[in-house]
PDB file of C-alpha atoms in Angstrom:
ATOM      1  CA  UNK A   1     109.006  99.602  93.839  1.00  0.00           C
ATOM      2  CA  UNK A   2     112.326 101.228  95.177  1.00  0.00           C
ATOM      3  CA  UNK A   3     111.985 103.572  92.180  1.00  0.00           C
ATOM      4  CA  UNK A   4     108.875 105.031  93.695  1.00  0.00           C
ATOM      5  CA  UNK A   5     110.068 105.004  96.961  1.00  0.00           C
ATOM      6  CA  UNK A   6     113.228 106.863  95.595  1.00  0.00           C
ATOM      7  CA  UNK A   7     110.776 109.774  93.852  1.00  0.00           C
ATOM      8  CA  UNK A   8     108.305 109.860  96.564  1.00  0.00           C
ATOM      9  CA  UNK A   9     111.185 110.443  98.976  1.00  0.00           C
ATOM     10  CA  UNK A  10     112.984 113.390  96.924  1.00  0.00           C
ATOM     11  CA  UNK A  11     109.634 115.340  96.600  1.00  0.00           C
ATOM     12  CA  UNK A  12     108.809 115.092 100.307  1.00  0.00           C
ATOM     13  CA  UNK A  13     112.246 116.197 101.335  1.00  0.00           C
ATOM     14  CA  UNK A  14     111.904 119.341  98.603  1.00  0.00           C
ATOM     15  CA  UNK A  15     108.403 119.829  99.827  1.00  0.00           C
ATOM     16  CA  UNK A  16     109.789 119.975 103.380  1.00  0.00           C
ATOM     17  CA  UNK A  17     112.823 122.621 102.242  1.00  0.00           C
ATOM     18  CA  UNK A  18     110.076 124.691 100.470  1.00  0.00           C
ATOM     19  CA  UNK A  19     107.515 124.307 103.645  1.00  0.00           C
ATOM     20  CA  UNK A  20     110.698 125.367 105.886  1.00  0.00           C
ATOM     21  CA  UNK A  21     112.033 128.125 103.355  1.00  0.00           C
ATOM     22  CA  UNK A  22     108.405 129.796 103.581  1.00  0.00           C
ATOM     23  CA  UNK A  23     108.005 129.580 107.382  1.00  0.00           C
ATOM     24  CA  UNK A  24     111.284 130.986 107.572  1.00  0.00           C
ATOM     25  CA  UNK A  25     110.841 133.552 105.095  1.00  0.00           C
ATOM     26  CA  UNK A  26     107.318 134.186 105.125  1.00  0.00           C
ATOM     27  CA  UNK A  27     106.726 134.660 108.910  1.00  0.00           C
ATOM     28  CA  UNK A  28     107.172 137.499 111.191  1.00  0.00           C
ATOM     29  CA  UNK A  29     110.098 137.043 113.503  1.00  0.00           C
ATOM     30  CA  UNK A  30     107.697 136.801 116.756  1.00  0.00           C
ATOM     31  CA  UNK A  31     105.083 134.695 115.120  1.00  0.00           C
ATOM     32  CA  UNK A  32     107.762 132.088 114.149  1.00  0.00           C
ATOM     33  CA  UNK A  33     108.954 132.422 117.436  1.00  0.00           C
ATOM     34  CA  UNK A  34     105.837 131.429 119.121  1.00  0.00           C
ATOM     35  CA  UNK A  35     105.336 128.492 116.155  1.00  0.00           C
ATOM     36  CA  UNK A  36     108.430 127.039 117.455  1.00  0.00           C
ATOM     37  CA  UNK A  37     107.725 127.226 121.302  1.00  0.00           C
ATOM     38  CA  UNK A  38     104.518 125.112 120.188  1.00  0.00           C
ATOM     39  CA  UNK A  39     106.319 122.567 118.116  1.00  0.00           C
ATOM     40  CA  UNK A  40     108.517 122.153 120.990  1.00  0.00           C
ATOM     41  CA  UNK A  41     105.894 122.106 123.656  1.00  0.00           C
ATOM     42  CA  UNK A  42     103.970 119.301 121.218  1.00  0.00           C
ATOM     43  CA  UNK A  43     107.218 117.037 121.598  1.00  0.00           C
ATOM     44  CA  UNK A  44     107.629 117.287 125.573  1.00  0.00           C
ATOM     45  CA  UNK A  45     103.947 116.789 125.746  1.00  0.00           C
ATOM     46  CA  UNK A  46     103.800 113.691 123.479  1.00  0.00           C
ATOM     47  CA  UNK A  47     106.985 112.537 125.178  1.00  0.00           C
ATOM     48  CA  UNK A  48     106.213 113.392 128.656  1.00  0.00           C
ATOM     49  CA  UNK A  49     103.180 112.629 128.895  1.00  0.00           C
ATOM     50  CA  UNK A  50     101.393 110.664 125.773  1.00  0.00           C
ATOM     51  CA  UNK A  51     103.858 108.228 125.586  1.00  0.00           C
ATOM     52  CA  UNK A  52     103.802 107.301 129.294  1.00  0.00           C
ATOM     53  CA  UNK A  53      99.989 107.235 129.117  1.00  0.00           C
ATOM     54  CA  UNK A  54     100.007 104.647 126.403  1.00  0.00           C
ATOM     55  CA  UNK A  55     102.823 102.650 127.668  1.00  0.00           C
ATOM     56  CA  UNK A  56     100.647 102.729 131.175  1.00  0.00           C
ATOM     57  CA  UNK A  57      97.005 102.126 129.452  1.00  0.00           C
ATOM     58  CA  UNK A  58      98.967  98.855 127.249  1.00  0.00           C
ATOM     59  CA  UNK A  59     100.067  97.116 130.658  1.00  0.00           C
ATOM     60  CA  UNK A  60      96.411  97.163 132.057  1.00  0.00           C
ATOM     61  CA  UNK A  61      94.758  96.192 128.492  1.00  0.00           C
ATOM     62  CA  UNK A  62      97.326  93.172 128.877  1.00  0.00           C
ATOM     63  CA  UNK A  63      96.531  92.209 132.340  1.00  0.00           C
ATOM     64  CA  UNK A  64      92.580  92.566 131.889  1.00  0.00           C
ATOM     65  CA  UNK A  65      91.357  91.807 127.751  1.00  0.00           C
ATOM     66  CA  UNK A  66      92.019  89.116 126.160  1.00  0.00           C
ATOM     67  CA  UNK A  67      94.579  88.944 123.605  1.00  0.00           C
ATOM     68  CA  UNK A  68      91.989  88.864 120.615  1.00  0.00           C
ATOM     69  CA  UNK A  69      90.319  91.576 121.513  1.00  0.00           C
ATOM     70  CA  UNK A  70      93.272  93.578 122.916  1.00  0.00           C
ATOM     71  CA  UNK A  71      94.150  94.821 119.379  1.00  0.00           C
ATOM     72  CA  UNK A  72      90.845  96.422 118.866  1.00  0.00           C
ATOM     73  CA  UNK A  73      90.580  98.072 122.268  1.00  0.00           C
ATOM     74  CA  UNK A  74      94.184  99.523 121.795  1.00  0.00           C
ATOM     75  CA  UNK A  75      93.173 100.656 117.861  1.00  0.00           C
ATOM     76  CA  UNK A  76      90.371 102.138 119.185  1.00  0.00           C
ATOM     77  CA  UNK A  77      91.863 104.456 122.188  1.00  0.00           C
ATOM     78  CA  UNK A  78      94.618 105.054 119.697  1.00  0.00           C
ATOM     79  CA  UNK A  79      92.150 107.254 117.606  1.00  0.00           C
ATOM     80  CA  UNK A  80      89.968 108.346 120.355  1.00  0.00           C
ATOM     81  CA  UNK A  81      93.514 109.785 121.836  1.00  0.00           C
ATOM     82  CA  UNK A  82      94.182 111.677 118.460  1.00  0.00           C
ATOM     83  CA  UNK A  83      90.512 112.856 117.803  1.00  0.00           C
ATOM     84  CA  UNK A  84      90.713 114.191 121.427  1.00  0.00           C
ATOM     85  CA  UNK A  85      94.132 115.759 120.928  1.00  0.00           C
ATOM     86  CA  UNK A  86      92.675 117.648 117.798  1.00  0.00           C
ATOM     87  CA  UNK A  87      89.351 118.379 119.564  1.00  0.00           C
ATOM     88  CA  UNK A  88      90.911 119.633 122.760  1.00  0.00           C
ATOM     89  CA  UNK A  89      92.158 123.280 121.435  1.00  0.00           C
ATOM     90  CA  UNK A  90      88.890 123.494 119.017  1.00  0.00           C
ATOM     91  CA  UNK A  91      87.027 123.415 122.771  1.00  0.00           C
ATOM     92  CA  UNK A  92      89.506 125.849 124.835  1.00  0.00           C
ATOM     93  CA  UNK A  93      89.721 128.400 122.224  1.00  0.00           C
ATOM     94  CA  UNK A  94      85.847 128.414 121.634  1.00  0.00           C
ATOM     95  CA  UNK A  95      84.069 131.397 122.415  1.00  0.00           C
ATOM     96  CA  UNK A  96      86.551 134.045 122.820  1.00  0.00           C
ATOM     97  CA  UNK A  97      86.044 135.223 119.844  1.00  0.00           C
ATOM     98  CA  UNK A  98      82.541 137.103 118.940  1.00  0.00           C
ATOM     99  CA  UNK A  99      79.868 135.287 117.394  1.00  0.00           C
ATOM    100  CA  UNK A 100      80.316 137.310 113.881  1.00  0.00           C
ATOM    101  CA  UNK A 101      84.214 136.655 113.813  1.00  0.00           C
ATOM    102  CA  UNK A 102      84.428 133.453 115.333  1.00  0.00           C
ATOM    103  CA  UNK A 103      84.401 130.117 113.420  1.00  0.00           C
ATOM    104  CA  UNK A 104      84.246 128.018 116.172  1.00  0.00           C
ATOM    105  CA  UNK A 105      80.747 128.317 116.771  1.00  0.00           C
ATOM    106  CA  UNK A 106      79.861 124.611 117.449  1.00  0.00           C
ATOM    107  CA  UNK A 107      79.541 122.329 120.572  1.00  0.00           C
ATOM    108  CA  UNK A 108      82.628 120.909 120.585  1.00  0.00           C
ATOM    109  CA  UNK A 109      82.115 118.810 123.323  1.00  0.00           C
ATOM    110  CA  UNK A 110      79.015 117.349 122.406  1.00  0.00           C
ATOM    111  CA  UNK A 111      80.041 116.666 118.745  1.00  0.00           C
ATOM    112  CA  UNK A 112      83.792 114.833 120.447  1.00  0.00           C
ATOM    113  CA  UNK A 113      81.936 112.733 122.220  1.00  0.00           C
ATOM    114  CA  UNK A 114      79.349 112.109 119.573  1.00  0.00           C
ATOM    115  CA  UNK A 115      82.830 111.110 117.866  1.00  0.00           C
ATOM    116  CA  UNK A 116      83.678 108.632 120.962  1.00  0.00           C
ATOM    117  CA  UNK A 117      80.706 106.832 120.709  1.00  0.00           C
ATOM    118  CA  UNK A 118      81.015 106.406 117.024  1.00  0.00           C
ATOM    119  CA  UNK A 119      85.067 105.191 116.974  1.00  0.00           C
ATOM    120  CA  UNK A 120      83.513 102.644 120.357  1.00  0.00           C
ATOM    121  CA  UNK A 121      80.953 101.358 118.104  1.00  0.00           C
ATOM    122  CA  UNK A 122      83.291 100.993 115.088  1.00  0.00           C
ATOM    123  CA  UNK A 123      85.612  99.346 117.241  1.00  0.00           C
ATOM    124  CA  UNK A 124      82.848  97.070 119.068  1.00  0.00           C
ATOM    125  CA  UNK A 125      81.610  96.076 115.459  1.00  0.00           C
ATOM    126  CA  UNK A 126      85.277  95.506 113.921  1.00  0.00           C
ATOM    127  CA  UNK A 127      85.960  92.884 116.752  1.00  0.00           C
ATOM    128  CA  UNK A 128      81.924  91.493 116.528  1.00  0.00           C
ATOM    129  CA  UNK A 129      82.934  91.021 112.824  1.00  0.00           C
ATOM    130  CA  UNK A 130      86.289  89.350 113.927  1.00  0.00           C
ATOM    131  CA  UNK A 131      84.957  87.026 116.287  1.00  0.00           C
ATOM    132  CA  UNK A 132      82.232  85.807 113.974  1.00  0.00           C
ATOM    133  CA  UNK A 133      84.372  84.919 110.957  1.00  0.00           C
ATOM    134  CA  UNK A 134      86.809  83.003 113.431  1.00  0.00           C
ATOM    135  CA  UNK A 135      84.258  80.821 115.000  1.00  0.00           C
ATOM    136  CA  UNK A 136      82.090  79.925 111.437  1.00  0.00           C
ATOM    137  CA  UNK A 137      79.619  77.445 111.209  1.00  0.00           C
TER     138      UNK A 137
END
């Protein structure tokens, strides 16, 4: 097992010199200037604010759900958060682009909270499924 571990950690750290190397290399000055303003704005914003909101959201789910079903509601705002992160941009860049360019011709809003209901459902049946098998017959 450490012998895998060993290989699968060289080729990610010589995937990550070749992924650097070629934004480095293979970017316009400006454009890799603007890359690294948003890589830097993504860690103040998950430090600054995600992580707050999580830490804030875990001391309510502690003082009001029970402690069996705390892990499911947490799992399930955990990907709600990241399918909104990723959805977020998707809706804020949509239509400025015309039709005939544009790829982002969807409702992005309906579809995310399509999503929502779908992750709250998967979550509600996870801890239905959880609760059953712990009372039995």
């Amino acid at each position: 097992m450490n012998a895998i571990r060993i290989v699968l950690g060289v080729v990610g750290g010589l995937l990550l010199i070749y992924g650097v190397s070629w934004l480095v290399h293979g970017l316009p000055r400006a454009t890799l200037l603007v890359l690294i303003g948003w890589l830097a704005a993504a860690v103040i914003i998950q430090l600054g604010v995600l992580t707050p909101l999580v830490l804030a959201v875990s001391a309510v789910l502690r003082r009001f759900v029970p402690d069996r079903g705390r892990a499911f509601v947490q799992a399930g705002l955990i990907i709600a958060a990241a399918v909104t992160v990723i959805a977020v941009p998707l809706m804020l860049r949509q239509f400025s682009q015309p039709p005939a360019k544009a790829m982002l011709l969807q409702d992005y809003r309906v579809n995310l909270l399509v999503l929502l209901v779908i992750i709250a459902v998967g979550t509600s049946v996870a801890y239905a499924i959880r609760v059953a098998r712990t009372r039995g017959p």
